[in-house]
Short mmCIF file of C-alpha atoms in Angstrom, two decimals:
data_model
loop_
_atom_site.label_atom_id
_atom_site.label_comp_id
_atom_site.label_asym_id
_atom_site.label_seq_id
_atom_site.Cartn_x
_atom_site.Cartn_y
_atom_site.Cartn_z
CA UNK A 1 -52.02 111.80 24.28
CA UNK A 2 -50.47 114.85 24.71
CA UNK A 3 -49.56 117.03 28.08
CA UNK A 4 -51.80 120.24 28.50
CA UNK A 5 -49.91 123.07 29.09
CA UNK A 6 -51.52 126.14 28.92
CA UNK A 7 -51.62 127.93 31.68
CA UNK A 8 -55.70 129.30 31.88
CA UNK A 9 -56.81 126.10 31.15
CA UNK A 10 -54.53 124.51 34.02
CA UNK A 11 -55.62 126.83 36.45
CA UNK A 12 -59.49 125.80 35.73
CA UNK A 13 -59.02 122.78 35.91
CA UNK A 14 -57.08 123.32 39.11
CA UNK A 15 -60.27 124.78 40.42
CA UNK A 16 -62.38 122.11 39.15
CA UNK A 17 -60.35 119.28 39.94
CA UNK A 18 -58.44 119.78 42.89
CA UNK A 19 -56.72 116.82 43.74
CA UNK A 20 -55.34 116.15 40.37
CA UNK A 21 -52.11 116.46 39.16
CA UNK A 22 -52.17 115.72 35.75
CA UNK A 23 -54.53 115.71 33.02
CA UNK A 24 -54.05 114.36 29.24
CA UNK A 25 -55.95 115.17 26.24
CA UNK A 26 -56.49 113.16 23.13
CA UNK A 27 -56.11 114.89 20.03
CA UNK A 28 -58.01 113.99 16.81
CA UNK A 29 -55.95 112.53 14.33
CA UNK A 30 -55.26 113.25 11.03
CA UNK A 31 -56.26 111.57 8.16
CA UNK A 32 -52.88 110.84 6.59
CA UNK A 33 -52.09 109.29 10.47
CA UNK A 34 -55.65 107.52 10.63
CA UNK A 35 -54.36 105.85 6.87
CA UNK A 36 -50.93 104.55 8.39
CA UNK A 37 -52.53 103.66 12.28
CA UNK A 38 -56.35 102.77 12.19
CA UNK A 39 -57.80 103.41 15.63
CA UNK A 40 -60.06 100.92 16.53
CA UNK A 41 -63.63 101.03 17.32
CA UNK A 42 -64.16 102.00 20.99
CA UNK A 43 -67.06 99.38 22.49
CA UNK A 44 -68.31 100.15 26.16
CA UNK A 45 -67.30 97.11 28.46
CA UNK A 46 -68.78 96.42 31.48
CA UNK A 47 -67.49 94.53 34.31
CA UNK A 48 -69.02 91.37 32.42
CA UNK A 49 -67.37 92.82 29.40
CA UNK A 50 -67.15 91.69 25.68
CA UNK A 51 -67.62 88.10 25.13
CA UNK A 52 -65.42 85.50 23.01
CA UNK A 53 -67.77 83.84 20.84
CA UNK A 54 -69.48 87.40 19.78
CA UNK A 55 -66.74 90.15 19.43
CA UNK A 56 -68.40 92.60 17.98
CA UNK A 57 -71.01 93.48 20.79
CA UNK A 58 -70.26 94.20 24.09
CA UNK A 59 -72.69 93.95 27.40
CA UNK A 60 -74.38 97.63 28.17
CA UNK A 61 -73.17 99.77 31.43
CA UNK A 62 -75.51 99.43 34.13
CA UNK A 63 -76.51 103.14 35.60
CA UNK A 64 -76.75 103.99 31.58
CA UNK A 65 -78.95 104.08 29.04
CA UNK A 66 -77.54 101.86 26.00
CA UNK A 67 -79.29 103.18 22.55
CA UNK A 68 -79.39 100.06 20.58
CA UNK A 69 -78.34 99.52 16.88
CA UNK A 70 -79.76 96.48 15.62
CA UNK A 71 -82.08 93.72 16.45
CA UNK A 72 -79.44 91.19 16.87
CA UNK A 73 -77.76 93.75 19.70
CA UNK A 74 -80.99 93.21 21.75
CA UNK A 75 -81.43 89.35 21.77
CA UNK A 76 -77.35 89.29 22.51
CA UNK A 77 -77.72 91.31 25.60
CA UNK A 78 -80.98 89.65 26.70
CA UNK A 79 -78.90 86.76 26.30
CA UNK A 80 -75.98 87.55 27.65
CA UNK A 81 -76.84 88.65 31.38
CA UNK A 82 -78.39 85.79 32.99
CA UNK A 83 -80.07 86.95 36.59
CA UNK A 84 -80.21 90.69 35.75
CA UNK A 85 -83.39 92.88 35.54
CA UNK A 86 -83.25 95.16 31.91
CA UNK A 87 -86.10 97.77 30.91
CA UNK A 88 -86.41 98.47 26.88
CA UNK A 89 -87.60 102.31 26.22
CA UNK A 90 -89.37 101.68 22.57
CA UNK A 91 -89.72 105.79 21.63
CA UNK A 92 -90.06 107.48 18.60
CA UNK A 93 -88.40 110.87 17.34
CA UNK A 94 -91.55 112.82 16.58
CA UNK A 95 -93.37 111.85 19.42
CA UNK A 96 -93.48 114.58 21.94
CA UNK A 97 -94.32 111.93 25.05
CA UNK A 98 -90.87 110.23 24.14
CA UNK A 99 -89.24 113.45 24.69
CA UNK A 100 -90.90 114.57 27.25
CA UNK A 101 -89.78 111.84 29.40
CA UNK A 102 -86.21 110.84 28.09
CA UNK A 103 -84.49 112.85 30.53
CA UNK A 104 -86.34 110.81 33.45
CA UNK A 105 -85.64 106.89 31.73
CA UNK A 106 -81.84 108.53 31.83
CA UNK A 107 -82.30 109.65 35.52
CA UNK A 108 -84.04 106.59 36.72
CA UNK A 109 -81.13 104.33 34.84
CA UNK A 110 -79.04 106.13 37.54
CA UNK A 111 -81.23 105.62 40.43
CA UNK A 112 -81.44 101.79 39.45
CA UNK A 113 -77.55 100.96 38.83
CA UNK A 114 -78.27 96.79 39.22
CA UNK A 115 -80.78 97.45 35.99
CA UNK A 116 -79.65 97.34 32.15
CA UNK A 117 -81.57 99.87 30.42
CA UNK A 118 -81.92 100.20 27.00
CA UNK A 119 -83.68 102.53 24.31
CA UNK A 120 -84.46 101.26 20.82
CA UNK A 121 -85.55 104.02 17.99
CA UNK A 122 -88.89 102.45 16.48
CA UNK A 123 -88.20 104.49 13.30
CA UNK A 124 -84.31 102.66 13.00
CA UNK A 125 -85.56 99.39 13.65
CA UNK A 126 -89.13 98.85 12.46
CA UNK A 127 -88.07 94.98 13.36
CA UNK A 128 -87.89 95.52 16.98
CA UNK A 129 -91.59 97.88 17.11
CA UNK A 130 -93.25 94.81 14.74
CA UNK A 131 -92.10 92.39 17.35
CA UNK A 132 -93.80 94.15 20.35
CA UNK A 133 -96.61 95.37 17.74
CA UNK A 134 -96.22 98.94 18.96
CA UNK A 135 -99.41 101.05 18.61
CA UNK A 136 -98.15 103.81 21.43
CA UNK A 137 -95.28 105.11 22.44
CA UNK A 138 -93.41 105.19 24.50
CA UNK A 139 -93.78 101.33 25.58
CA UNK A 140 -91.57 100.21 28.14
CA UNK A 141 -90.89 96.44 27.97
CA UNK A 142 -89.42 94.88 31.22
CA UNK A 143 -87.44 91.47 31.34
CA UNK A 144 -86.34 88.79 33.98
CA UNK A 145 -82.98 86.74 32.77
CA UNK A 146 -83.92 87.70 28.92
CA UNK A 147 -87.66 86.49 29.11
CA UNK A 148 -90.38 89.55 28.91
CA UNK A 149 -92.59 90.17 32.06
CA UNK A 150 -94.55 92.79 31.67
CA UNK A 151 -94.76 95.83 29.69
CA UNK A 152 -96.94 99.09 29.69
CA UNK A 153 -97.21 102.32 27.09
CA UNK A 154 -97.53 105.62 28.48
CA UNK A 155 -95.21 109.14 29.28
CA UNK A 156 -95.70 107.92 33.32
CA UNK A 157 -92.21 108.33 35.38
CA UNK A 158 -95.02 107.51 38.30
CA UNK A 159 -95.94 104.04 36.52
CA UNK A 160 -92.37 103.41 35.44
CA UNK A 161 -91.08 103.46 38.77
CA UNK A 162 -93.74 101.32 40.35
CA UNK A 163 -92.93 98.74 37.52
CA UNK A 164 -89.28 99.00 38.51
CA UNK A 165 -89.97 99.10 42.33
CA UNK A 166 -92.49 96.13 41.88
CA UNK A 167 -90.25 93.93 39.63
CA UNK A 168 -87.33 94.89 41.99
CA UNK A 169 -88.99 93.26 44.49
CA UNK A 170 -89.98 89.92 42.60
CA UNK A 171 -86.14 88.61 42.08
CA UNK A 172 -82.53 89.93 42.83
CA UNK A 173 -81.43 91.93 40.36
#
């Protein structure tokens, strides 16, 4: 990290961020420094954070949408939070319901902060849209302490958060 000095830049951020007195930047690296000093992989952690026996995932954010990578990254976080309520966005790139209604899974992710959401590319992992037998999308597949509840298909922010509301209600989440 290196101190910012320059003096526009300070100023702006003096107007942006008022009470602070510092700010640091991280600079890329080189390549010759990346050969000598590998960085290592930045993971998200939550408060629940990474966990011994599987180092290599970590537990999603809740108040975020977690874009998964692999099938074995969903059944480790279904796994892994016990009493928690998590919704799984199934979309697909070329569908034009998926991205008409990304923006609102992201905004409702922050209006539920006790919920895990997650989004899984059907096109990435064709395991993951086999196992649900996806015929629509989006399909939104909600789960209680890693078991599946319900699900429904549809572009409806209306339906999605009357699933949320109504599954809120069932348990503590």
């Amino acid at each position: 990290t290196t101190p910012l000095t320059h003096p526009t830049l300070l100023q702006l951020l003096h107007v942006l961020l008022p009470r602070c007195t510092a700010v640091m930047f991280k600079f890329p690296r080189t390549p010759a420094e990346e050969a000598v000093e590998p960085r290592e992989r930045p993971t998200r952690r939550a408060s629940f954070g990474q966990s011994s026996k599987d180092p290599g995932h970590s537990l999603p954010f809740p108040g975020l949408v977690t874009v998964l990578q692999s099938e074995e990254e969903l059944d480790y976080i279904l796994a892994g939070l016990g009493s928690r309520w998590v919704v799984l966005e199934l979309w697909a790139p070329w569908s034009a319901a998926c991205a008409a209604i990304r923006s609102e899974f992201e905004v409702l992710a922050k209006s539920y902060p006790t919920w895990i959401f997650l989004r899984a590319d059907i096109v990435q992992l064709p395991g993951i849209a086999s196992r649900w037998s996806v015929t629509r999308v989006p399909l939104y597949v909600f789960f209680w302490q890693g078991i599946e509840e319900t699900e429904f298909a549809g572009a409806s922010v209306r339906k999605l958060r009357e699933v949320l509301d109504d599954c809120t209600m069932l348990g503590p989440a």
